[in-house]
Short mmCIF file of C-alpha atoms in Angstrom, two decimals:
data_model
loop_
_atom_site.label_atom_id
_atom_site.label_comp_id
_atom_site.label_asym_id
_atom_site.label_seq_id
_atom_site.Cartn_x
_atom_site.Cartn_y
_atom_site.Cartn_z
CA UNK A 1 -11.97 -13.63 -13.58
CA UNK A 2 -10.46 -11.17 -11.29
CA UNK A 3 -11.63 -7.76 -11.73
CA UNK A 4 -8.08 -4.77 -12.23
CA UNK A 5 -8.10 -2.27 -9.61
CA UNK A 6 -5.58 0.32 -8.17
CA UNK A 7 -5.79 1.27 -4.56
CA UNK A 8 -3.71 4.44 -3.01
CA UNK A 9 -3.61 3.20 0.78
CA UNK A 10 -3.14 6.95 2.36
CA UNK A 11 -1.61 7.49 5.93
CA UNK A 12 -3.57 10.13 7.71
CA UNK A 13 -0.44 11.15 10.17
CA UNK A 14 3.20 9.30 10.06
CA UNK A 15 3.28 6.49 11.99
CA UNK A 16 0.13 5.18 11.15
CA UNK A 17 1.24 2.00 9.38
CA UNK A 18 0.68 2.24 5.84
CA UNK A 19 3.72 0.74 4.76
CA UNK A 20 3.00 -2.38 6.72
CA UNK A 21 -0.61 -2.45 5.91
CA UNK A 22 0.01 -1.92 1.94
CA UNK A 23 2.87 -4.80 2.00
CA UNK A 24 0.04 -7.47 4.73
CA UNK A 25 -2.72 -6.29 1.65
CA UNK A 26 -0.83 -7.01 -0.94
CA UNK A 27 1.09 -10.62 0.64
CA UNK A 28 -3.06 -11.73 1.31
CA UNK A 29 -4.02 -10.78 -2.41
CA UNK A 30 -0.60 -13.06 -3.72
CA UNK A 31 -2.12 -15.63 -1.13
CA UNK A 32 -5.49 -15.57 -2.87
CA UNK A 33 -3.38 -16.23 -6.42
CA UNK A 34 -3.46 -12.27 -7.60
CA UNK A 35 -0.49 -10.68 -9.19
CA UNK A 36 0.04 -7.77 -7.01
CA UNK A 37 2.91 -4.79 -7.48
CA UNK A 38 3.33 -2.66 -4.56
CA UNK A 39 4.54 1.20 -5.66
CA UNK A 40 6.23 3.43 -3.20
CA UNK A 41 5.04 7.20 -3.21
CA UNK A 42 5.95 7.74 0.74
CA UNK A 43 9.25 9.73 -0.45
CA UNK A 44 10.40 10.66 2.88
CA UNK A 45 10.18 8.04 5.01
CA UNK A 46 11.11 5.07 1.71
CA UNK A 47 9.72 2.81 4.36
CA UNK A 48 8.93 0.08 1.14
CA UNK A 49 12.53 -0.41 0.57
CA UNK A 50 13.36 -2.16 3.57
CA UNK A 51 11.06 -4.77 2.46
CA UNK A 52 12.92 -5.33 -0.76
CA UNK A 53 15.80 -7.84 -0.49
CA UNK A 54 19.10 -6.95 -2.26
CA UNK A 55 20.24 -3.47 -3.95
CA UNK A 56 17.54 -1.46 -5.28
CA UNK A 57 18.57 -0.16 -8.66
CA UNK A 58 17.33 2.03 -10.01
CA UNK A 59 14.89 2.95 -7.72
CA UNK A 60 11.30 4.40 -8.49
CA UNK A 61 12.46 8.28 -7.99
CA UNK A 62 15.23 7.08 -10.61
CA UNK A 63 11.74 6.12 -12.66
CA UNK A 64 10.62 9.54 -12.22
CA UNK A 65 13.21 11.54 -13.45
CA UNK A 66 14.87 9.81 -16.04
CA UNK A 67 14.47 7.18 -18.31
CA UNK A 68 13.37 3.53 -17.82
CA UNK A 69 10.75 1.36 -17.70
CA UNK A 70 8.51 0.12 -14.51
CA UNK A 71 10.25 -3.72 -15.01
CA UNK A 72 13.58 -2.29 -14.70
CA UNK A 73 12.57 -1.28 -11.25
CA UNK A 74 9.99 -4.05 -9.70
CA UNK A 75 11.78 -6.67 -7.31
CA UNK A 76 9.70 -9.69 -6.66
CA UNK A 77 9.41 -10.34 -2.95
CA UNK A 78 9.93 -13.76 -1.56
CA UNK A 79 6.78 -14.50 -0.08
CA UNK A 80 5.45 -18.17 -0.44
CA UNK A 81 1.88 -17.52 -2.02
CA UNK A 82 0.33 -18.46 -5.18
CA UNK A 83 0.45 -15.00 -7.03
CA UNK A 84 3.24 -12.73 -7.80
CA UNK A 85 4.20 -9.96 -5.06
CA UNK A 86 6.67 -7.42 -6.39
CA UNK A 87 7.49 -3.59 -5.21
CA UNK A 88 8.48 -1.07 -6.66
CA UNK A 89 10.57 1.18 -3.81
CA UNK A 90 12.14 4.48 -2.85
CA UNK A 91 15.42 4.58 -2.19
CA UNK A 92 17.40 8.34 -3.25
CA UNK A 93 19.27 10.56 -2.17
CA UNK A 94 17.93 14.04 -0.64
CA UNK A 95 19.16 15.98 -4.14
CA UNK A 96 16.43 13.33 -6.44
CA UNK A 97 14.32 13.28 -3.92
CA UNK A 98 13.88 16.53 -4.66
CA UNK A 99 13.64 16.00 -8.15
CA UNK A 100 11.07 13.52 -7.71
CA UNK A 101 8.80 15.36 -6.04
CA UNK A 102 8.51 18.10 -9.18
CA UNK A 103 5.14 18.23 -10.81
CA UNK A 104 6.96 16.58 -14.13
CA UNK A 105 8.06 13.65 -11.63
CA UNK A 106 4.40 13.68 -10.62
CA UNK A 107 3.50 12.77 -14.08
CA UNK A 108 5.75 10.30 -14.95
CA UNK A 109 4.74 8.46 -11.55
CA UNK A 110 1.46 8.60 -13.48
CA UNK A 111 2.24 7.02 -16.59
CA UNK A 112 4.18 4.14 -14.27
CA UNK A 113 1.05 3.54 -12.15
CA UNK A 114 -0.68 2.68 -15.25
CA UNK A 115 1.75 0.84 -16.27
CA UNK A 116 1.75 -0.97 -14.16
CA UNK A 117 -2.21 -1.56 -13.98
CA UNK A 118 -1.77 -3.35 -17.27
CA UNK A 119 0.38 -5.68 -15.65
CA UNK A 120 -1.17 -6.47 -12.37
CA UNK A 121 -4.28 -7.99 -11.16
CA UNK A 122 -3.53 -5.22 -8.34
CA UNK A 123 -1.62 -2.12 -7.29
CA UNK A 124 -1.59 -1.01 -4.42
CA UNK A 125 0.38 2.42 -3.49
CA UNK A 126 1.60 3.66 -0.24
CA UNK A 127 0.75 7.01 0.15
CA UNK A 128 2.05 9.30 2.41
CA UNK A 129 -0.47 12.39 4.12
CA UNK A 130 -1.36 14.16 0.85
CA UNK A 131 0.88 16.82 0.89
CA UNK A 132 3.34 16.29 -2.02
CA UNK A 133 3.04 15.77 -6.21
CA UNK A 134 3.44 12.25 -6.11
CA UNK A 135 0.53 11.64 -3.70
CA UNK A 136 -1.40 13.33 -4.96
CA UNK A 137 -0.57 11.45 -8.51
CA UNK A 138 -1.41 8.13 -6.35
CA UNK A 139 -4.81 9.33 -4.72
CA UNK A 140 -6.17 10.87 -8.40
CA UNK A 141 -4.84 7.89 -10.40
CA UNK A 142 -6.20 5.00 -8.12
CA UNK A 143 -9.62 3.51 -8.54
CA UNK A 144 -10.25 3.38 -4.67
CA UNK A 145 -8.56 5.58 -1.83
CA UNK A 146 -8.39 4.45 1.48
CA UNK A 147 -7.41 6.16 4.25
CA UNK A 148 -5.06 4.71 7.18
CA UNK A 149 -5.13 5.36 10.67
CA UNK A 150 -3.59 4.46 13.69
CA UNK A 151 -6.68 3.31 16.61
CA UNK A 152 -5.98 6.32 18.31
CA UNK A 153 -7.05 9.49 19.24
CA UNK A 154 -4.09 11.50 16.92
CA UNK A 155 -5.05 9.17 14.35
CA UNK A 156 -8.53 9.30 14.22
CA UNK A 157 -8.55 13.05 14.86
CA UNK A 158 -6.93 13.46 11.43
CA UNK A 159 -9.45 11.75 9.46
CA UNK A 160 -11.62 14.94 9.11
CA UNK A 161 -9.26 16.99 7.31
CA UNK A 162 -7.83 14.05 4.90
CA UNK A 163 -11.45 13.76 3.92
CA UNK A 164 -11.60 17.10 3.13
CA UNK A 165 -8.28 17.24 1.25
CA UNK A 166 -8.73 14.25 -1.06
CA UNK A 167 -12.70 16.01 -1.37
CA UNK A 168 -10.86 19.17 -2.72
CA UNK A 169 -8.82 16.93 -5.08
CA UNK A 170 -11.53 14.88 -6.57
CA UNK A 171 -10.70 11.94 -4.68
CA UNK A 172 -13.44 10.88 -2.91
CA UNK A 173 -12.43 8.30 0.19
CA UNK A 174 -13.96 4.94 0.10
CA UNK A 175 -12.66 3.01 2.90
CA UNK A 176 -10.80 3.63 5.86
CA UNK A 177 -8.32 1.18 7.61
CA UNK A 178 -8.01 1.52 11.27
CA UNK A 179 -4.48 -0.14 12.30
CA UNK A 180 -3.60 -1.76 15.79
CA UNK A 181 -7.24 -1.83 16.55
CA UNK A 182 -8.76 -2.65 19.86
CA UNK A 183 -12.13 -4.11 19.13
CA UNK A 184 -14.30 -2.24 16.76
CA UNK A 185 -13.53 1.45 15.92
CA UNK A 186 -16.93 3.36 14.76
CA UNK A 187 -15.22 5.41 12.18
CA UNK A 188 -13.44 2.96 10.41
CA UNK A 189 -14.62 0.23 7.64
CA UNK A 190 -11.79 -2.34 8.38
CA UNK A 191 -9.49 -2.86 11.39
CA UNK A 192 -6.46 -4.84 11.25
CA UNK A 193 -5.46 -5.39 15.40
CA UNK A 194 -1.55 -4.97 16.57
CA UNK A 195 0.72 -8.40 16.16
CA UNK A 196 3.73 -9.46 17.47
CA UNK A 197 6.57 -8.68 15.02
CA UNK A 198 9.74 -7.56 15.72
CA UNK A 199 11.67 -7.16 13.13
CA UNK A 200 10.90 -6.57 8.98
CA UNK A 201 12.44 -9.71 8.20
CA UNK A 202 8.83 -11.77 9.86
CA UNK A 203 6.92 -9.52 7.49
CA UNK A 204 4.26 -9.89 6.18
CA UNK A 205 2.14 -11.76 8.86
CA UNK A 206 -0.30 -12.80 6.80
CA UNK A 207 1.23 -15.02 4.36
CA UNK A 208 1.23 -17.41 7.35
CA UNK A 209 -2.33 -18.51 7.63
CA UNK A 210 -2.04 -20.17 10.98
CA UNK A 211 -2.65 -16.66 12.77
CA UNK A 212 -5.29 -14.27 14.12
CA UNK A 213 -3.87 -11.95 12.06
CA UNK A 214 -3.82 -13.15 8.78
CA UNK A 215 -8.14 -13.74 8.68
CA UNK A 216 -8.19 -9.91 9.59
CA UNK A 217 -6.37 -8.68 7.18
CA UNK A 218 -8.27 -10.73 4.76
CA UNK A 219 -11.68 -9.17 5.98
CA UNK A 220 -10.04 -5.58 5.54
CA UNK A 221 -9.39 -6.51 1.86
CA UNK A 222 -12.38 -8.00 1.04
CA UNK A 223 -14.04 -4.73 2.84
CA UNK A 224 -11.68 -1.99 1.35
CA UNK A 225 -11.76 -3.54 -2.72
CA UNK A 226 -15.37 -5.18 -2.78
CA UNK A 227 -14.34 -8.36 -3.74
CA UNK A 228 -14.42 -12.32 -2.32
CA UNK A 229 -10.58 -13.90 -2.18
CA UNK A 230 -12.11 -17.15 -1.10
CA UNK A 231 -9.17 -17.79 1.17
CA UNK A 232 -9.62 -20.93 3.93
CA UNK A 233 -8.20 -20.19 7.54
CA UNK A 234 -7.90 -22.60 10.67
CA UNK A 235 -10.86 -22.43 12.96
CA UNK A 236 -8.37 -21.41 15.54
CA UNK A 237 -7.86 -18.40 13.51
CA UNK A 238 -11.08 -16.92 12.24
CA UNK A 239 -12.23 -14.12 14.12
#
């Protein structure tokens, strides 16, 4: 039986990839037969929504300040995996961005993250720096926090004061995700290396199985949420 959780995967600078690491985490959970929704609380950049196929309406910030339900907003993405993969995005104008960044906005994100927790095997939130309402809704709502950095030394440089932040918030961090990694990076607990994509339309990576980056992602799951997804790769592959 799989065990519920709710992880807020938190970018420690922009740039460092947590949009594309919460959508390859939550394409290698589908793979391993989870139901998975993916809920946007990066605002700003609404880096989710280009991942979303079609017209997003409404969108979550809609969610947040007016009525609806979380199913009027979740898009399933086509991904060809066993388990359901559906996101939840940003996509507003500046004016309800605004409005969705309000500490009542904040708690209606709230009430749709566990809403969606009683729907999903997993959900998994890109978070933005912890600077706004809504992130902090996702970092105090989710079960685990992990933080996302870039293998660099702006990234890694940051880490310090996110800990610190999320400490001050009752957040405690339990993982953190080094992205385009070069070898192993002491002050992470999961790297996922750089890969060849081009565009958004070859993402995710991982639901392909047939390369080195799909069994590395897989270890950085297993590592960041504790648990086993008993997923096969080609020798080839396996790191």
């Amino acid at each position: 039986m799989t065990s519920r959780s709710m992880l807020a995967l938190a970018g420690t600078a922009g740039g460092a990839g947590t949009t594309r690491t919460t959508v390859e985490f939550g394409a290698t959970l589908a793979r391993a037969g989870r139901d998975v929704a993916l809920l946007d609380a990066a605002f700003a950049t609404q880096g989710l929504a280009a991942h979303v196929p079609g017209r997003i309406n409404p969108d979550l910030t809609a969610l947040c300040t007016g009525p609806g339900e979380l199913s009027d907003g979740l898009v399933d993405l086509a991904v060809d995996v066993p388990g359901r993969l559906a996101a939840c995005a940003a996509r507003a104008p500046f004016e309800r961005l605004a409005r969705a960044k309000t500490p009542e906005a904040a708690r209606r994100f709230e009430s749709l993250l566990d809403s969606a927790a009683r729907r999903f095997d997993h959900v998994l939130v890109d978070t933005p720096p912890v600077a706004t309402n809504q992130a902090v809704a996702a970092v105090t709502s989710a079960d685990r926090v992990a933080l996302v950095a870039p293998d660099s030394e702006r990234g890694l440089d940051r880490l310090p004061t996110m800990r610190d932040r999320l400490h001050d918030l009752g957040a405690p961090v339990d993982a953190v995700v080094a992205t385009r990694a070069v070898g192993a990076v002491e002050a992470a607990d999961a790297t996922i290396p750089e890969s060849d994509v081009r565009t958004v339309a070859d993402l995710p990576v991982c639901a392909d199985p047939d390369t080195e980056f799909a069994p590395a992602v897989a270890v950085a799951v297993e590592r960041v949420l504790g648990t086993d997804l008993e997923l096969n790769f080609p020798e080839e592959g396996l790191l």
